[in-house]
Short mmCIF file of C-alpha atoms in Angstrom, two decimals:
data_model
loop_
_atom_site.label_atom_id
_atom_site.label_comp_id
_atom_site.label_asym_id
_atom_site.label_seq_id
_atom_site.Cartn_x
_atom_site.Cartn_y
_atom_site.Cartn_z
CA MET Z 1 15.64 -25.67 -97.04
CA ASN Z 2 15.15 -27.74 -99.69
CA PRO Z 3 16.76 -31.82 -98.21
CA THR Z 4 19.70 -33.83 -99.98
CA ILE Z 5 18.30 -36.57 -102.73
CA ARG Z 6 20.30 -39.02 -102.59
CA ILE Z 7 20.00 -41.53 -104.96
CA SER Z 8 21.75 -45.37 -104.23
CA ILE Z 9 22.01 -47.97 -106.79
CA PHE Z 10 23.06 -50.66 -104.56
CA PHE Z 11 25.34 -54.27 -106.76
CA LEU Z 12 23.61 -57.03 -105.10
CA ALA Z 13 25.94 -59.72 -106.18
CA THR Z 14 29.15 -57.98 -105.91
CA GLY Z 15 27.97 -56.15 -102.37
CA LEU Z 16 29.07 -52.99 -103.70
CA ALA Z 17 27.03 -49.55 -103.43
CA LEU Z 18 27.26 -46.86 -105.30
CA SER Z 19 25.48 -43.83 -103.73
CA PHE Z 20 25.07 -40.68 -106.60
CA CYS Z 21 24.00 -37.66 -104.60
CA THR Z 22 22.96 -34.38 -105.71
CA THR Z 23 21.38 -30.43 -103.97
CA GLY Z 24 18.66 -29.94 -104.58
CA LYS Z 25 14.92 -31.28 -104.54
CA THR Z 26 13.91 -32.83 -107.66
CA ILE Z 27 16.51 -34.09 -110.47
CA ALA Z 28 14.59 -33.68 -113.69
CA SER Z 29 14.98 -36.42 -116.88
CA GLY Z 30 17.86 -35.04 -118.97
CA GLU Z 31 19.21 -33.84 -115.43
CA LYS Z 32 23.27 -34.10 -113.67
CA ASN Z 33 24.09 -35.33 -111.13
CA SER Z 34 27.30 -34.02 -108.96
CA THR Z 35 28.97 -36.87 -110.89
CA GLY Z 36 27.99 -34.89 -114.16
CA ASN Z 37 26.09 -38.03 -115.53
CA GLU Z 38 22.00 -38.81 -114.72
CA PRO Z 39 21.10 -41.62 -113.00
CA LYS Z 40 22.01 -45.04 -114.62
CA MET Z 41 19.16 -47.00 -115.84
CA GLY Z 42 18.33 -50.35 -115.36
CA THR Z 43 20.60 -53.31 -117.09
CA ALA Z 44 20.80 -57.55 -116.07
CA SER Z 45 24.77 -56.39 -115.74
CA ASN Z 46 24.55 -53.65 -113.41
CA PHE Z 47 21.66 -54.78 -111.30
CA LEU Z 48 19.56 -57.83 -110.35
CA GLU Z 49 16.03 -57.00 -108.05
CA GLU Z 50 16.34 -57.45 -104.35
CA ARG Z 51 13.99 -60.56 -104.45
CA SER Z 52 11.41 -61.14 -101.12
CA PRO Z 53 10.31 -63.93 -99.35
CA PRO Z 54 8.53 -66.09 -102.30
CA ALA Z 55 5.52 -66.71 -99.11
CA GLN Z 56 5.26 -62.67 -98.23
CA THR Z 57 2.04 -61.94 -99.23
CA TYR Z 58 2.01 -57.71 -99.63
CA THR Z 59 -1.48 -55.66 -97.99
CA ASN Z 60 -1.99 -52.09 -98.48
CA GLN Z 61 0.09 -51.39 -95.04
CA ILE Z 62 1.86 -47.98 -93.65
CA PHE Z 63 4.52 -48.87 -91.02
CA ASP Z 64 6.24 -45.54 -90.38
CA PRO Z 65 3.71 -43.86 -87.32
CA LYS Z 66 4.65 -40.32 -89.08
CA VAL Z 67 2.81 -41.48 -92.40
CA LYS Z 68 -0.64 -41.01 -91.91
CA THR Z 69 -3.43 -40.50 -95.10
CA MET Z 70 -2.43 -43.41 -98.16
CA LEU Z 71 -4.85 -42.41 -101.16
CA LEU Z 72 -4.54 -44.49 -104.59
CA TYR Z 73 -6.66 -43.90 -107.62
CA THR Z 74 -6.48 -42.90 -111.19
CA SER Z 75 -6.47 -39.45 -112.90
CA LYS Z 76 -9.35 -39.95 -114.62
CA SER Z 77 -11.11 -39.47 -110.08
CA GLU Z 78 -10.43 -39.98 -106.88
CA LEU Z 79 -13.49 -42.77 -106.35
CA ASN Z 80 -12.14 -45.22 -108.61
CA PRO Z 81 -10.23 -48.43 -107.45
CA PRO Z 82 -6.44 -48.10 -108.77
CA ILE Z 83 -6.92 -50.32 -111.52
CA ILE Z 84 -5.29 -48.77 -115.13
CA GLN Z 85 -5.22 -50.33 -118.65
CA LEU Z 86 -2.42 -51.44 -119.76
CA ASN Z 87 -0.04 -48.64 -122.14
CA GLY Z 88 -2.98 -46.51 -121.99
CA THR Z 89 -3.31 -43.27 -121.57
CA GLU Z 90 -4.22 -43.21 -117.28
CA GLN Z 91 -2.28 -42.90 -114.98
CA ILE Z 92 -2.42 -44.19 -110.29
CA ILE Z 93 -2.16 -41.82 -108.18
CA LEU Z 94 -0.60 -41.31 -105.05
CA LYS Z 95 -0.42 -39.45 -101.92
CA PHE Z 96 0.64 -39.63 -98.34
CA ASP Z 97 1.57 -37.04 -95.75
CA ASP Z 98 4.61 -37.38 -93.10
CA LEU Z 99 3.85 -35.83 -90.03
CA GLY Z 100 6.63 -32.82 -89.08
CA GLU Z 101 8.31 -30.19 -90.13
CA ASN Z 102 11.82 -31.65 -92.67
CA ALA Z 103 11.01 -33.75 -95.31
CA ARG Z 104 12.92 -37.02 -96.23
CA ASP Z 105 14.51 -38.16 -99.38
CA MET Z 106 11.47 -40.20 -100.41
CA TYR Z 107 11.74 -43.23 -103.18
CA TYR Z 108 9.46 -45.50 -104.80
CA ARG Z 109 10.08 -48.85 -106.88
CA PHE Z 110 7.71 -51.45 -107.82
CA GLU Z 111 7.15 -55.03 -107.62
CA HIS Z 112 4.56 -57.69 -109.83
CA CYS Z 113 2.79 -60.59 -107.51
CA THR Z 114 0.76 -62.82 -108.26
CA HIS Z 115 -3.18 -62.77 -108.57
CA ASP Z 116 -2.78 -63.27 -104.70
CA TRP Z 117 -0.21 -61.15 -103.98
CA LYS Z 118 2.50 -62.35 -103.17
CA SER Z 119 6.05 -61.55 -105.23
CA SER Z 120 5.62 -62.90 -108.97
CA GLU Z 121 9.28 -63.55 -108.65
CA LEU Z 122 9.76 -61.81 -111.88
CA HIS Z 123 13.12 -59.80 -113.12
CA LEU Z 124 12.58 -56.27 -112.86
CA LEU Z 125 13.51 -56.44 -115.96
CA ASP Z 126 11.13 -57.96 -117.03
CA TYR Z 127 7.69 -55.61 -116.03
CA GLN Z 128 10.14 -53.16 -116.20
CA GLU Z 129 11.38 -49.75 -118.36
CA GLY Z 130 13.51 -46.61 -117.49
CA TYR Z 131 15.12 -46.26 -114.09
CA ASN Z 132 14.60 -49.25 -111.40
CA THR Z 133 14.02 -47.43 -108.39
CA ASP Z 134 13.01 -43.34 -108.71
CA PHE Z 135 12.66 -40.50 -106.01
CA ILE Z 136 9.40 -38.27 -105.39
CA SER Z 137 9.82 -35.14 -106.39
CA ASP Z 138 6.90 -33.85 -106.02
CA TYR Z 139 6.76 -32.59 -102.27
CA GLN Z 140 5.03 -29.92 -100.31
CA PHE Z 141 5.10 -28.27 -96.49
CA SER Z 142 1.55 -27.81 -94.78
CA PHE Z 143 0.00 -24.24 -94.14
CA ASN Z 144 -2.59 -23.24 -91.64
CA THR Z 145 -2.71 -26.09 -90.13
CA ILE Z 146 -1.34 -26.93 -86.64
CA GLN Z 147 -0.14 -30.38 -87.21
CA PRO Z 148 2.61 -29.20 -89.49
CA PHE Z 149 3.61 -32.02 -92.85
CA THR Z 150 4.84 -32.70 -95.57
CA HIS Z 151 2.60 -33.43 -98.93
CA TYR Z 152 3.98 -36.79 -100.98
CA SER Z 153 2.54 -37.12 -104.35
CA LEU Z 154 2.87 -39.16 -106.75
CA ALA Z 155 1.68 -40.42 -110.66
CA PHE Z 156 2.87 -43.19 -112.84
CA PRO Z 157 3.87 -44.70 -114.64
CA ASN Z 158 5.38 -41.87 -115.79
CA ASP Z 159 8.37 -40.79 -117.77
CA ARG Z 160 10.37 -42.36 -115.90
CA ILE Z 161 9.91 -45.55 -115.50
CA GLN Z 162 7.30 -47.60 -117.15
CA LEU Z 163 5.79 -51.33 -116.71
CA THR Z 164 5.76 -53.27 -119.64
CA LYS Z 165 2.68 -56.32 -118.46
CA SER Z 166 -0.33 -57.16 -116.87
CA GLY Z 167 -1.66 -58.23 -113.64
CA ASN Z 168 -1.10 -57.29 -109.82
CA TYR Z 169 1.90 -55.10 -108.22
CA VAL Z 170 2.29 -53.37 -104.85
CA VAL Z 171 4.39 -49.95 -105.30
CA LYS Z 172 6.45 -49.62 -102.94
CA VAL Z 173 7.83 -46.22 -100.93
CA TYR Z 174 11.05 -45.64 -99.13
CA ALA Z 175 12.48 -43.25 -96.56
CA ASP Z 176 16.25 -41.64 -97.22
CA ASP Z 177 18.66 -44.71 -99.14
CA ASP Z 178 16.84 -46.83 -96.29
CA GLU Z 179 15.86 -49.64 -98.84
CA LYS Z 180 15.40 -52.04 -96.04
CA GLN Z 181 12.55 -51.53 -94.97
CA PRO Z 182 9.48 -49.90 -97.47
CA ILE Z 183 7.64 -47.00 -95.05
CA LEU Z 184 4.34 -47.59 -97.36
CA THR Z 185 3.40 -50.65 -99.43
CA ALA Z 186 0.90 -50.42 -101.91
CA ARG Z 187 -1.13 -52.10 -104.12
CA PHE Z 188 -2.96 -51.39 -107.44
CA MET Z 189 -3.60 -53.15 -110.84
CA ILE Z 190 -2.80 -53.28 -114.82
CA VAL Z 191 -5.37 -54.51 -117.03
CA GLU Z 192 -5.10 -55.71 -120.52
CA PRO Z 193 -8.95 -56.05 -121.71
CA LEU Z 194 -7.74 -59.02 -123.84
CA ALA Z 195 -11.54 -61.17 -121.73
CA THR Z 196 -14.90 -59.55 -122.17
CA VAL Z 197 -16.24 -59.66 -119.21
CA SER Z 198 -20.05 -59.50 -116.97
CA GLY Z 199 -21.09 -60.06 -114.17
CA THR Z 200 -24.57 -60.14 -113.11
CA ILE Z 201 -26.39 -59.82 -108.88
CA LYS Z 202 -29.86 -61.39 -107.97
CA ARG Z 203 -31.05 -63.17 -104.50
CA PRO Z 204 -30.18 -66.61 -103.65
CA SER Z 205 -31.57 -69.37 -104.93
CA VAL Z 206 -31.33 -70.85 -101.33
CA ILE Z 207 -34.57 -70.00 -99.99
CA SER Z 208 -32.48 -69.24 -95.95
CA GLU Z 209 -30.38 -66.65 -97.53
CA ARG Z 210 -32.32 -65.22 -100.19
CA ASP Z 211 -32.71 -61.35 -97.26
CA TYR Z 212 -29.32 -61.54 -96.70
CA ARG Z 213 -26.91 -62.62 -99.05
CA GLN Z 214 -26.29 -61.09 -102.87
CA LYS Z 215 -26.07 -64.06 -105.12
CA VAL Z 216 -23.11 -62.90 -107.89
CA ASP Z 217 -23.77 -64.39 -112.20
CA ILE Z 218 -20.60 -64.30 -114.68
CA ASN Z 219 -20.09 -65.26 -117.77
CA VAL Z 220 -16.18 -64.95 -119.97
CA ASN Z 221 -16.03 -64.48 -123.45
CA LEU Z 222 -11.72 -65.29 -123.60
CA ASN Z 223 -12.15 -63.98 -126.90
CA GLY Z 224 -8.14 -63.22 -127.53
CA VAL Z 225 -7.07 -64.89 -124.63
CA GLY Z 226 -4.26 -67.13 -125.85
CA THR Z 227 -5.55 -70.81 -122.97
CA LEU Z 228 -6.16 -74.14 -123.91
CA ASN Z 229 -6.75 -74.55 -120.16
CA PRO Z 230 -8.82 -71.85 -118.74
CA TYR Z 231 -10.02 -75.05 -115.67
CA SER Z 232 -6.11 -75.00 -115.17
CA GLU Z 233 -5.36 -71.18 -116.36
CA ILE Z 234 -7.67 -68.87 -115.92
CA GLU Z 235 -8.34 -67.49 -112.54
CA LEU Z 236 -11.16 -65.34 -111.26
CA VAL Z 237 -11.16 -63.11 -108.22
CA VAL Z 238 -14.28 -61.31 -106.91
CA LEU Z 239 -14.39 -58.54 -104.81
CA GLN Z 240 -16.59 -57.17 -102.59
CA ASN Z 241 -16.33 -52.93 -101.81
CA ASN Z 242 -12.14 -53.15 -102.45
CA ARG Z 243 -12.28 -56.15 -99.77
CA LEU Z 244 -9.87 -58.67 -100.38
CA ASP Z 245 -10.41 -60.16 -96.60
CA ASN Z 246 -13.23 -61.86 -97.85
CA ALA Z 247 -11.95 -62.35 -102.40
CA ILE Z 248 -13.97 -65.41 -104.03
CA ARG Z 249 -11.00 -67.09 -105.76
CA GLY Z 250 -10.47 -70.26 -106.81
CA ILE Z 251 -13.58 -71.08 -108.02
CA LYS Z 252 -13.88 -73.05 -112.10
CA PRO Z 253 -16.35 -72.22 -114.84
CA SER Z 254 -19.69 -74.64 -114.09
CA PHE Z 255 -19.74 -74.04 -118.13
CA ILE Z 256 -17.41 -73.82 -120.58
CA LYS Z 257 -19.15 -73.55 -124.47
CA GLY Z 258 -16.60 -72.66 -126.85
CA ARG Z 259 -14.65 -69.80 -125.74
CA GLU Z 260 -16.63 -68.89 -123.01
CA LEU Z 261 -16.80 -69.41 -119.39
CA ILE Z 262 -19.24 -69.02 -117.23
CA TYR Z 263 -19.62 -69.22 -113.24
CA ASP Z 264 -23.28 -69.72 -112.64
CA PHE Z 265 -23.82 -71.46 -109.09
CA GLN Z 266 -26.56 -72.37 -105.89
CA SER Z 267 -23.92 -70.00 -103.36
CA GLU Z 268 -20.15 -70.12 -104.40
CA LEU Z 269 -20.10 -67.01 -105.47
CA THR Z 270 -22.11 -65.21 -102.97
CA PHE Z 271 -21.14 -62.92 -100.28
CA ASP Z 272 -23.01 -61.43 -96.67
CA GLY Z 273 -25.41 -58.40 -97.89
CA ILE Z 274 -23.28 -55.89 -94.97
CA ASN Z 275 -25.08 -52.66 -94.57
CA GLU Z 276 -24.93 -49.08 -96.19
CA PHE Z 277 -21.51 -47.26 -95.09
CA ARG Z 278 -21.81 -45.47 -91.47
CA ASN Z 279 -19.97 -41.82 -92.38
CA PHE Z 280 -18.81 -38.89 -90.67
CA ASP Z 281 -18.20 -35.39 -91.67
CA ALA Z 282 -15.36 -33.10 -90.70
CA LYS Z 283 -14.55 -31.19 -92.97
CA SER Z 284 -14.72 -28.30 -90.84
CA VAL Z 285 -14.06 -27.61 -87.18
CA ARG Z 286 -15.71 -24.25 -87.68
CA TYR Z 287 -18.92 -26.35 -86.74
CA ARG Z 288 -20.74 -29.31 -85.43
CA SER Z 289 -21.88 -31.56 -88.75
CA GLU Z 290 -24.71 -34.41 -89.23
CA ARG Z 291 -22.71 -36.92 -86.92
CA VAL Z 292 -20.17 -34.04 -84.98
CA THR Z 293 -22.05 -33.81 -81.47
CA GLU Z 294 -18.79 -31.59 -79.70
CA VAL Z 295 -15.62 -29.34 -81.93
CA ASP Z 296 -12.92 -29.21 -79.14
CA LEU Z 297 -9.73 -27.54 -79.48
CA MET Z 298 -7.23 -29.04 -77.14
CA ASP Z 299 -3.27 -28.69 -76.69
CA ASN Z 300 -2.72 -31.07 -79.45
CA GLY Z 301 -5.40 -30.26 -82.04
CA TYR Z 302 -9.11 -30.05 -82.85
CA HIS Z 303 -10.84 -33.38 -81.02
CA ILE Z 304 -14.10 -34.07 -83.37
CA TYR Z 305 -16.46 -36.07 -81.12
CA LEU Z 306 -19.06 -38.40 -83.03
CA SER Z 307 -22.19 -39.73 -81.93
CA PRO Z 308 -22.39 -43.33 -80.98
CA ASP Z 309 -22.78 -45.54 -83.66
CA ILE Z 310 -26.04 -48.24 -82.73
CA ARG Z 311 -25.88 -51.61 -83.81
CA ARG Z 312 -27.53 -52.30 -86.56
CA ALA Z 313 -27.80 -56.16 -86.87
CA PHE Z 314 -31.24 -57.84 -86.58
CA LYS Z 315 -32.54 -54.05 -86.59
CA GLN Z 316 -34.43 -53.18 -89.88
CA TYR Z 317 -32.23 -52.19 -93.70
CA SER Z 318 -32.56 -48.13 -94.49
CA PHE Z 319 -31.35 -47.33 -97.17
CA ASP Z 320 -27.85 -44.49 -96.54
CA GLN Z 321 -26.17 -42.74 -99.78
CA ASP Z 322 -22.31 -43.77 -99.22
CA ILE Z 323 -19.39 -44.00 -100.89
CA ASN Z 324 -19.35 -47.60 -100.43
CA GLY Z 325 -16.07 -47.02 -98.48
CA LYS Z 326 -14.47 -44.25 -100.00
CA LEU Z 327 -12.74 -41.35 -98.65
CA LEU Z 328 -12.56 -38.16 -99.55
CA ILE Z 329 -9.84 -35.09 -98.13
CA LYS Z 330 -11.72 -31.74 -98.33
CA ASN Z 331 -11.41 -28.91 -95.94
CA ASP Z 332 -14.84 -26.14 -96.19
CA ASP Z 333 -12.38 -23.36 -94.68
CA MET Z 334 -9.94 -23.84 -96.88
CA GLN Z 335 -8.42 -23.59 -100.77
CA ASN Z 336 -5.82 -26.79 -100.72
CA ALA Z 337 -7.83 -29.46 -99.14
CA HIS Z 338 -4.24 -31.65 -99.10
CA LEU Z 339 -1.90 -28.96 -97.52
CA GLU Z 340 -4.15 -26.91 -95.53
CA SER Z 341 -6.28 -29.86 -94.66
CA ASP Z 342 -5.72 -30.33 -90.39
CA TYR Z 343 -5.29 -33.56 -88.64
CA VAL Z 344 -8.13 -33.73 -86.40
CA THR Z 345 -8.09 -36.66 -83.91
CA VAL Z 346 -11.90 -38.72 -84.01
CA HIS Z 347 -13.40 -40.57 -81.22
CA PHE Z 348 -15.78 -43.19 -81.94
CA THR Z 349 -17.73 -45.28 -80.07
CA MET Z 350 -20.44 -48.22 -80.04
CA PRO Z 351 -22.58 -48.75 -77.17
CA VAL Z 352 -23.32 -53.01 -75.97
CA ASP Z 353 -24.35 -54.38 -73.92
CA ALA Z 354 -21.82 -56.86 -72.50
CA PHE Z 355 -18.07 -57.71 -74.02
CA LEU Z 356 -18.73 -60.11 -77.32
CA GLY Z 357 -16.75 -62.67 -77.22
CA ASN Z 358 -14.36 -65.27 -78.98
CA GLY Z 359 -12.84 -61.48 -81.52
CA ASP Z 360 -12.43 -58.77 -82.11
CA MET Z 361 -14.49 -55.15 -83.73
CA TYR Z 362 -11.97 -52.74 -86.81
CA LEU Z 363 -12.82 -49.64 -87.57
CA PHE Z 364 -12.90 -50.46 -91.82
CA GLY Z 365 -13.02 -48.32 -94.93
CA GLN Z 366 -10.16 -47.23 -97.22
CA LEU Z 367 -9.32 -44.70 -93.22
CA SER Z 368 -7.84 -48.55 -92.96
CA ASN Z 369 -6.35 -49.02 -96.05
CA TRP Z 370 -9.28 -51.49 -96.51
CA GLU Z 371 -6.78 -54.14 -94.08
CA MET Z 372 -8.06 -55.07 -90.53
CA ASP Z 373 -4.97 -53.40 -88.66
CA ASP Z 374 -4.72 -53.74 -85.58
CA ARG Z 375 -4.00 -49.09 -85.30
CA PHE Z 376 -7.88 -49.87 -86.26
CA LYS Z 377 -9.21 -51.97 -83.40
CA MET Z 378 -11.67 -50.90 -81.40
CA ASP Z 379 -11.46 -51.32 -78.45
CA TYR Z 380 -13.14 -52.50 -75.85
CA ASN Z 381 -14.53 -50.13 -72.15
CA PRO Z 382 -15.65 -52.45 -69.32
CA LEU Z 383 -16.97 -49.36 -66.98
CA ASP Z 384 -18.32 -47.40 -70.39
CA LEU Z 385 -20.44 -50.77 -71.59
CA ARG Z 386 -18.26 -49.19 -74.91
CA TYR Z 387 -15.98 -50.49 -78.01
CA GLU Z 388 -14.05 -46.74 -78.72
CA LYS Z 389 -11.40 -46.19 -80.33
CA SER Z 390 -9.52 -42.28 -81.05
CA LEU Z 391 -8.13 -41.62 -84.52
CA LYS Z 392 -5.75 -39.11 -85.77
CA LEU Z 393 -8.13 -38.39 -88.81
CA LYS Z 394 -6.81 -35.49 -91.95
CA GLN Z 395 -9.92 -34.07 -92.34
CA GLY Z 396 -12.64 -35.51 -94.97
CA TYR Z 397 -15.45 -37.35 -96.06
CA TYR Z 398 -14.95 -40.27 -94.44
CA ASN Z 399 -16.93 -43.32 -95.52
CA TYR Z 400 -16.47 -47.00 -93.21
CA ILE Z 401 -17.69 -50.22 -90.78
CA TYR Z 402 -17.54 -52.26 -87.90
CA LEU Z 403 -16.24 -55.00 -89.08
CA TRP Z 404 -15.84 -58.13 -86.00
CA LYS Z 405 -12.85 -60.87 -86.67
CA TYR Z 406 -13.42 -64.43 -85.02
CA LYS Z 407 -10.44 -65.64 -83.12
CA SER Z 408 -10.92 -68.29 -85.79
CA GLN Z 409 -11.96 -66.79 -88.53
CA GLU Z 410 -9.79 -64.47 -91.75
CA SER Z 411 -12.08 -62.58 -92.98
CA GLY Z 412 -13.93 -60.08 -90.82
CA THR Z 413 -17.83 -59.78 -91.21
CA THR Z 414 -20.24 -57.96 -89.62
CA GLU Z 415 -23.33 -60.31 -88.59
CA LEU Z 416 -22.17 -58.42 -85.21
CA THR Z 417 -22.14 -54.59 -85.82
CA GLU Z 418 -23.80 -54.14 -89.25
CA GLY Z 419 -25.90 -56.51 -90.05
CA ASN Z 420 -26.64 -58.00 -93.60
CA TYR Z 421 -29.21 -57.15 -96.09
CA PHE Z 422 -30.12 -58.26 -99.68
CA GLU Z 423 -30.57 -54.97 -100.62
CA THR Z 424 -27.89 -53.16 -99.78
CA GLU Z 425 -25.95 -51.07 -102.87
CA ASN Z 426 -23.12 -53.04 -102.93
CA ASN Z 427 -19.99 -52.36 -105.81
CA TYR Z 428 -18.30 -56.66 -107.19
CA THR Z 429 -15.13 -55.89 -108.66
CA ILE Z 430 -14.46 -59.49 -111.14
CA LEU Z 431 -10.90 -59.74 -111.87
CA LEU Z 432 -9.91 -61.91 -114.52
CA TYR Z 433 -6.23 -63.79 -114.31
CA TYR Z 434 -4.11 -65.89 -117.59
CA LYS Z 435 -1.79 -67.83 -116.16
CA ASP Z 436 0.63 -67.84 -118.03
CA ARG Z 437 3.23 -70.43 -118.54
CA SER Z 438 5.25 -68.35 -121.60
CA THR Z 439 6.43 -65.29 -119.57
CA PHE Z 440 6.15 -67.49 -115.77
CA SER Z 441 2.61 -64.01 -114.97
CA ASP Z 442 -1.22 -64.28 -113.79
CA ARG Z 443 -1.73 -61.93 -116.63
CA LEU Z 444 -4.98 -59.43 -115.46
CA VAL Z 445 -6.95 -60.13 -118.77
CA GLY Z 446 -10.59 -59.00 -117.47
CA TYR Z 447 -11.69 -56.91 -115.26
CA LYS Z 448 -15.52 -55.64 -114.89
CA VAL Z 449 -17.08 -54.09 -112.07
CA ILE Z 450 -21.13 -54.15 -111.63
CA ASN Z 451 -23.65 -52.42 -108.84
CA THR Z 452 -26.42 -53.86 -107.07
CA LEU Z 453 -28.39 -51.19 -107.93
CA LYS Z 454 -27.76 -50.80 -111.42
CA ASN Z 455 -27.64 -54.84 -113.39
#
């Protein structure tokens, strides 16, 4: 039976909430609700946007334990990061599963953010047109799976909500009509390409770092950016393989020549080279793929046991083709991967000689939503001298690495788990923000992805 859709628009200024209810799966654009009217459009007089605390930093995070496999990419490719052009034809695709037999009403809304993922505190009308919040009408039930779930899919911007400013955004999804706590938050970006960005990756100039680090040099032509003071109004952010924990930001240009900014430093734009991502193939439970040692069917579903992951630190570098930490939901035995791929329990282990000490080990990649989340923290087993973790994951092909996070540091490192090598194939994403004082927003005006093998 289709769930009941409840559309709630909250009037924060008066404390009055008006609820519009209708029965059925969707209300398409132009259709009426039970009052005979369309859901009202957002205006300054009938809606005041609830503000988030200024200090809050948004992350890719799932808050509801029933929600799994959050995917965010562009309509062009599942492997593309969630970055699209302002007023372009591409859309961002958000997909996730809600475990259980019953579907829930899911709603979404957007918030504009600063370059460092805090709320920009702009009013909704400053960056959005159309409805203030909308429901996710595209949902389907799983079939041929042991674990039942509802699969939700959303493409945006769309004909109901349009985004009018460039910059960083977070999409928040709520279950039923509870807008106090989202079930997930996911980050994406919209760029207006006013600046031209280019970059190259080199060996570091510091001799002691040449074998294990990678240096990024960047050139920017400001072209149509109306800044008069690039030192204070331009913000550069560089990411390695979609990671934010080790992002480099706050770097000012080393030289300015007219409208050209040059970022060429000895060590300020240098990253640990890390190692190629590990992988496992769980596209089928009928056979054991290369790194799978055992597949068992138990009362709670299939269990997949991976070969022990040997520490690669201080070993010789070896190239291995990867997809830089991403994942693909695939199923070799079924036609509809998103609806017929089951949830399986995957068992990870890393043998060690002894407890590694003052820190924690995390499984990391798109499978952890690019965050060092406690749900992906490895547990140390002193009896078997190994770190281990069991995760419920959807069938597919996965990349991952192990990050070590020292207690005193915010970013993760691979120095104890994977090693660092200059030869590693990595993507670097260069983001250029313009702090526009006239609009009180950080506009994303330049974007470029460079690769160590395609310089």
